[in-house]
Amino acid sequence: MGFPSTYTKKIIQNLFINKSLSFLEFLRMIIHTFLGFLDLPHCIEPDIFWPEPDPEPELKSISANLIQEMLPVMKFADIISEVVKSGSNPQEKCVVCLNEFRDHEEIRRLANCKHILHRECVDRWMEHDHRTCPLCRTSVVPYHLIDVFNQRLQAAAVSCFPEFGSEFCVINSFL
């Protein structure tokens, strides 16, 4: 009794693949050593820093800028006392990056759902034109400021894009 023929074929295939990969690794080591003898470290250094070209200025959406103006930035240490006084347990981690908050870090507390997020995390979220909390999907714009937000958004859009007029604003406003 022997192994089934299909099993033997798989063993041979795996053996061939493993031997091929080992041979390629051996060739890589020989080339690496040869380039080292020729004193060409730039050819063998995978972590060489190449300066990147200056990045193009990023265009933020109008709504992201307006929302960021409406949500204050605070230090985590400042808001933790407010949360404890209100009798609720403070969040320990940012739900976007999953890192724990530190006292000196800048955070934003969303007005409607009271979730706390790192400023960088929630700003990046809003720059993708998201207008809801990344955790519970509640509106990021405070409920009592939605009308003001829509008016400012319409005014900014009309001044930036007069050819679109109010049609552009209706698409991007809270209804």
mmCIF file with all atom_site columns, N, CA and C in Angstrom, residues 30-66:
data_model
loop_
_atom_site.group_PDB
_atom_site.id
_atom_site.type_symbol
_atom_site.label_atom_id
_atom_site.label_alt_id
_atom_site.label_comp_id
_atom_site.label_asym_id
_atom_site.label_entity_id
_atom_site.label_seq_id
_atom_site.pdbx_PDB_ins_code
_atom_site.Cartn_x
_atom_site.Cartn_y
_atom_site.Cartn_z
_atom_site.occupancy
_atom_site.B_iso_or_equiv
_atom_site.pdbx_formal_charge
_atom_site.auth_seq_id
_atom_site.auth_comp_id
_atom_site.auth_asym_id
_atom_site.auth_atom_id
_atom_site.pdbx_PDB_model_num
ATOM 1   N N  . ILE A 1 30 ? 24.173  35.403 -2.600 1.00 0.00 ? 30 ILE A N  1
ATOM 2   C CA . ILE A 1 30 ? 25.412  35.532 -3.378 1.00 0.00 ? 30 ILE A CA 1
ATOM 3   C C  . ILE A 1 30 ? 25.519  36.936 -3.968 1.00 0.00 ? 30 ILE A C  1
ATOM 4   N N  . ILE A 1 31 ? 24.436  37.427 -4.552 1.00 0.00 ? 31 ILE A N  1
ATOM 5   C CA . ILE A 1 31 ? 24.441  38.777 -5.137 1.00 0.00 ? 31 ILE A CA 1
ATOM 6   C C  . ILE A 1 31 ? 24.681  39.819 -4.055 1.00 0.00 ? 31 ILE A C  1
ATOM 7   N N  . HIS A 1 32 ? 24.055  39.650 -2.912 1.00 0.00 ? 32 HIS A N  1
ATOM 8   C CA . HIS A 1 32 ? 24.217  40.576 -1.787 1.00 0.00 ? 32 HIS A CA 1
ATOM 9   C C  . HIS A 1 32 ? 25.683  40.617 -1.353 1.00 0.00 ? 32 HIS A C  1
ATOM 10  N N  . THR A 1 33 ? 26.299  39.453 -1.234 1.00 0.00 ? 33 THR A N  1
ATOM 11  C CA . THR A 1 33 ? 27.712  39.373 -0.841 1.00 0.00 ? 33 THR A CA 1
ATOM 12  C C  . THR A 1 33 ? 28.610  40.003 -1.902 1.00 0.00 ? 33 THR A C  1
ATOM 13  N N  . PHE A 1 34 ? 28.348  39.711 -3.164 1.00 0.00 ? 34 PHE A N  1
ATOM 14  C CA . PHE A 1 34 ? 29.145  40.255 -4.261 1.00 0.00 ? 34 PHE A CA 1
ATOM 15  C C  . PHE A 1 34 ? 29.071  41.782 -4.282 1.00 0.00 ? 34 PHE A C  1
ATOM 16  N N  . LEU A 1 35 ? 27.876  42.345 -4.130 1.00 0.00 ? 35 LEU A N  1
ATOM 17  C CA . LEU A 1 35 ? 27.731  43.804 -4.117 1.00 0.00 ? 35 LEU A CA 1
ATOM 18  C C  . LEU A 1 35 ? 28.412  44.411 -2.892 1.00 0.00 ? 35 LEU A C  1
ATOM 19  N N  . GLY A 1 36 ? 28.432  43.666 -1.791 1.00 0.00 ? 36 GLY A N  1
ATOM 20  C CA . GLY A 1 36 ? 29.136  44.139 -0.605 1.00 0.00 ? 36 GLY A CA 1
ATOM 21  C C  . GLY A 1 36 ? 30.634  44.226 -0.838 1.00 0.00 ? 36 GLY A C  1
ATOM 22  N N  . PHE A 1 37 ? 31.203  43.238 -1.551 1.00 0.00 ? 37 PHE A N  1
ATOM 23  C CA . PHE A 1 37 ? 32.629  43.273 -1.881 1.00 0.00 ? 37 PHE A CA 1
ATOM 24  C C  . PHE A 1 37 ? 32.966  44.420 -2.822 1.00 0.00 ? 37 PHE A C  1
ATOM 25  N N  . LEU A 1 38 ? 32.037  44.777 -3.689 1.00 0.00 ? 38 LEU A N  1
ATOM 26  C CA . LEU A 1 38 ? 32.261  45.879 -4.627 1.00 0.00 ? 38 LEU A CA 1
ATOM 27  C C  . LEU A 1 38 ? 32.006  47.239 -3.982 1.00 0.00 ? 38 LEU A C  1
ATOM 28  N N  . ASP A 1 39 ? 31.671  47.223 -2.694 1.00 0.00 ? 39 ASP A N  1
ATOM 29  C CA . ASP A 1 39 ? 31.395  48.450 -1.939 1.00 0.00 ? 39 ASP A CA 1
ATOM 30  C C  . ASP A 1 39 ? 30.261  49.252 -2.579 1.00 0.00 ? 39 ASP A C  1
ATOM 31  N N  . LEU A 1 40 ? 29.171  48.562 -2.849 1.00 0.00 ? 40 LEU A N  1
ATOM 32  C CA . LEU A 1 40 ? 27.973  49.202 -3.392 1.00 0.00 ? 40 LEU A CA 1
ATOM 33  C C  . LEU A 1 40 ? 26.810  49.044 -2.404 1.00 0.00 ? 40 LEU A C  1
ATOM 34  N N  . PRO A 1 41 ? 26.930  49.666 -1.220 1.00 0.00 ? 41 PRO A N  1
ATOM 35  C CA . PRO A 1 41 ? 25.877  49.460 -0.221 1.00 0.00 ? 41 PRO A CA 1
ATOM 36  C C  . PRO A 1 41 ? 24.530  50.024 -0.657 1.00 0.00 ? 41 PRO A C  1
ATOM 37  N N  . HIS A 1 42 ? 24.541  51.018 -1.536 1.00 0.00 ? 42 HIS A N  1
ATOM 38  C CA . HIS A 1 42 ? 23.263  51.586 -1.952 1.00 0.00 ? 42 HIS A CA 1
ATOM 39  C C  . HIS A 1 42 ? 22.449  50.585 -2.774 1.00 0.00 ? 42 HIS A C  1
ATOM 40  N N  . CYS A 1 43 ? 23.091  49.567 -3.313 1.00 0.00 ? 43 CYS A N  1
ATOM 41  C CA . CYS A 1 43 ? 22.367  48.548 -4.074 1.00 0.00 ? 43 CYS A CA 1
ATOM 42  C C  . CYS A 1 43 ? 21.780  47.468 -3.169 1.00 0.00 ? 43 CYS A C  1
ATOM 43  N N  . ILE A 1 44 ? 22.314  47.360 -1.943 1.00 0.00 ? 44 ILE A N  1
ATOM 44  C CA . ILE A 1 44 ? 21.852  46.300 -1.056 1.00 0.00 ? 44 ILE A CA 1
ATOM 45  C C  . ILE A 1 44 ? 21.095  46.822 0.153  1.00 0.00 ? 44 ILE A C  1
ATOM 46  N N  . GLU A 1 45 ? 21.077  48.133 0.363  1.00 0.00 ? 45 GLU A N  1
ATOM 47  C CA . GLU A 1 45 ? 20.375  48.706 1.506  1.00 0.00 ? 45 GLU A CA 1
ATOM 48  C C  . GLU A 1 45 ? 18.905  48.901 1.159  1.00 0.00 ? 45 GLU A C  1
ATOM 49  N N  . PRO A 1 46 ? 18.004  48.135 1.755  1.00 0.00 ? 46 PRO A N  1
ATOM 50  C CA . PRO A 1 46 ? 16.588  48.306 1.422  1.00 0.00 ? 46 PRO A CA 1
ATOM 51  C C  . PRO A 1 46 ? 15.951  49.515 2.098  1.00 0.00 ? 46 PRO A C  1
ATOM 52  N N  . ASP A 1 47 ? 16.576  50.034 3.152  1.00 0.00 ? 47 ASP A N  1
ATOM 53  C CA . ASP A 1 47 ? 15.947  51.101 3.927  1.00 0.00 ? 47 ASP A CA 1
ATOM 54  C C  . ASP A 1 47 ? 16.580  52.461 3.694  1.00 0.00 ? 47 ASP A C  1
ATOM 55  N N  . ILE A 1 48 ? 17.145  52.683 2.543  1.00 0.00 ? 48 ILE A N  1
ATOM 56  C CA . ILE A 1 48 ? 17.740  53.980 2.253  1.00 0.00 ? 48 ILE A CA 1
ATOM 57  C C  . ILE A 1 48 ? 16.630  55.014 2.130  1.00 0.00 ? 48 ILE A C  1
ATOM 58  N N  . PHE A 1 49 ? 16.860  56.155 2.725  1.00 0.00 ? 49 PHE A N  1
ATOM 59  C CA . PHE A 1 49 ? 15.875  57.233 2.675  1.00 0.00 ? 49 PHE A CA 1
ATOM 60  C C  . PHE A 1 49 ? 16.072  58.038 1.402  1.00 0.00 ? 49 PHE A C  1
ATOM 61  N N  . TRP A 1 50 ? 15.062  58.077 0.578  1.00 0.00 ? 50 TRP A N  1
ATOM 62  C CA . TRP A 1 50 ? 15.069  58.918 -0.611 1.00 0.00 ? 50 TRP A CA 1
ATOM 63  C C  . TRP A 1 50 ? 14.098  60.049 -0.357 1.00 0.00 ? 50 TRP A C  1
ATOM 64  N N  . PRO A 1 51 ? 14.555  61.292 -0.464 1.00 0.00 ? 51 PRO A N  1
ATOM 65  C CA . PRO A 1 51 ? 13.632  62.396 -0.196 1.00 0.00 ? 51 PRO A CA 1
ATOM 66  C C  . PRO A 1 51 ? 12.466  62.379 -1.175 1.00 0.00 ? 51 PRO A C  1
ATOM 67  N N  . GLU A 1 52 ? 11.286  62.562 -0.617 1.00 0.00 ? 52 GLU A N  1
ATOM 68  C CA . GLU A 1 52 ? 10.090  62.569 -1.450 1.00 0.00 ? 52 GLU A CA 1
ATOM 69  C C  . GLU A 1 52 ? 9.857   63.974 -1.975 1.00 0.00 ? 52 GLU A C  1
ATOM 70  N N  . PRO A 1 53 ? 9.255   64.082 -3.124 1.00 0.00 ? 53 PRO A N  1
ATOM 71  C CA . PRO A 1 53 ? 8.946   65.416 -3.635 1.00 0.00 ? 53 PRO A CA 1
ATOM 72  C C  . PRO A 1 53 ? 7.948   66.108 -2.715 1.00 0.00 ? 53 PRO A C  1
ATOM 73  N N  . ASP A 1 54 ? 7.974   67.425 -2.752 1.00 0.00 ? 54 ASP A N  1
ATOM 74  C CA . ASP A 1 54 ? 7.046   68.182 -1.917 1.00 0.00 ? 54 ASP A CA 1
ATOM 75  C C  . ASP A 1 54 ? 5.619   67.780 -2.254 1.00 0.00 ? 54 ASP A C  1
ATOM 76  N N  . PRO A 1 55 ? 4.842   67.452 -1.220 1.00 0.00 ? 55 PRO A N  1
ATOM 77  C CA . PRO A 1 55 ? 3.472   67.039 -1.500 1.00 0.00 ? 55 PRO A CA 1
ATOM 78  C C  . PRO A 1 55 ? 2.633   68.224 -1.979 1.00 0.00 ? 55 PRO A C  1
ATOM 79  N N  . GLU A 1 56 ? 1.687   67.902 -2.811 1.00 0.00 ? 56 GLU A N  1
ATOM 80  C CA . GLU A 1 56 ? 0.756   68.924 -3.274 1.00 0.00 ? 56 GLU A CA 1
ATOM 81  C C  . GLU A 1 56 ? -0.132  69.322 -2.099 1.00 0.00 ? 56 GLU A C  1
ATOM 82  N N  . PRO A 1 57 ? -0.515  70.582 -2.009 1.00 0.00 ? 57 PRO A N  1
ATOM 83  C CA . PRO A 1 57 ? -1.413  70.963 -0.925 1.00 0.00 ? 57 PRO A CA 1
ATOM 84  C C  . PRO A 1 57 ? -2.742  70.223 -1.061 1.00 0.00 ? 57 PRO A C  1
ATOM 85  N N  . GLU A 1 58 ? -3.182  69.686 0.073  1.00 0.00 ? 58 GLU A N  1
ATOM 86  C CA . GLU A 1 58 ? -4.426  68.933 0.055  1.00 0.00 ? 58 GLU A CA 1
ATOM 87  C C  . GLU A 1 58 ? -5.609  69.879 0.108  1.00 0.00 ? 58 GLU A C  1
ATOM 88  N N  . LEU A 1 59 ? -6.607  69.564 -0.671 1.00 0.00 ? 59 LEU A N  1
ATOM 89  C CA . LEU A 1 59 ? -7.830  70.345 -0.649 1.00 0.00 ? 59 LEU A CA 1
ATOM 90  C C  . LEU A 1 59 ? -8.809  69.661 0.290  1.00 0.00 ? 59 LEU A C  1
ATOM 91  N N  . LYS A 1 60 ? -9.205  70.364 1.329  1.00 0.00 ? 60 LYS A N  1
ATOM 92  C CA . LYS A 1 60 ? -10.194 69.826 2.244  1.00 0.00 ? 60 LYS A CA 1
ATOM 93  C C  . LYS A 1 60 ? -11.572 70.201 1.731  1.00 0.00 ? 60 LYS A C  1
ATOM 94  N N  . SER A 1 61 ? -12.532 69.384 2.063  1.00 0.00 ? 61 SER A N  1
ATOM 95  C CA . SER A 1 61 ? -13.885 69.727 1.668  1.00 0.00 ? 61 SER A CA 1
ATOM 96  C C  . SER A 1 61 ? -14.361 70.905 2.514  1.00 0.00 ? 61 SER A C  1
ATOM 97  N N  . ILE A 1 62 ? -15.258 71.661 1.949  1.00 0.00 ? 62 ILE A N  1
ATOM 98  C CA . ILE A 1 62 ? -15.802 72.822 2.654  1.00 0.00 ? 62 ILE A CA 1
ATOM 99  C C  . ILE A 1 62 ? -16.510 72.367 3.921  1.00 0.00 ? 62 ILE A C  1
ATOM 100 N N  . SER A 1 63 ? -17.271 71.278 3.820  1.00 0.00 ? 63 SER A N  1
ATOM 101 C CA . SER A 1 63 ? -18.010 70.812 4.991  1.00 0.00 ? 63 SER A CA 1
ATOM 102 C C  . SER A 1 63 ? -17.063 70.368 6.100  1.00 0.00 ? 63 SER A C  1
ATOM 103 N N  . ALA A 1 64 ? -15.933 69.740 5.755  1.00 0.00 ? 64 ALA A N  1
ATOM 104 C CA . ALA A 1 64 ? -14.972 69.316 6.780  1.00 0.00 ? 64 ALA A CA 1
ATOM 105 C C  . ALA A 1 64 ? -14.417 70.517 7.526  1.00 0.00 ? 64 ALA A C  1
ATOM 106 N N  . ASN A 1 65 ? -14.086 71.580 6.801  1.00 0.00 ? 65 ASN A N  1
ATOM 107 C CA . ASN A 1 65 ? -13.590 72.792 7.458  1.00 0.00 ? 65 ASN A CA 1
ATOM 108 C C  . ASN A 1 65 ? -14.634 73.394 8.388  1.00 0.00 ? 65 ASN A C  1
ATOM 109 N N  . LEU A 1 66 ? -15.878 73.447 7.945  1.00 0.00 ? 66 LEU A N  1
ATOM 110 C CA . LEU A 1 66 ? -16.934 74.023 8.784  1.00 0.00 ? 66 LEU A CA 1
ATOM 111 C C  . LEU A 1 66 ? -17.173 73.183 10.036 1.00 0.00 ? 66 LEU A C  1
#
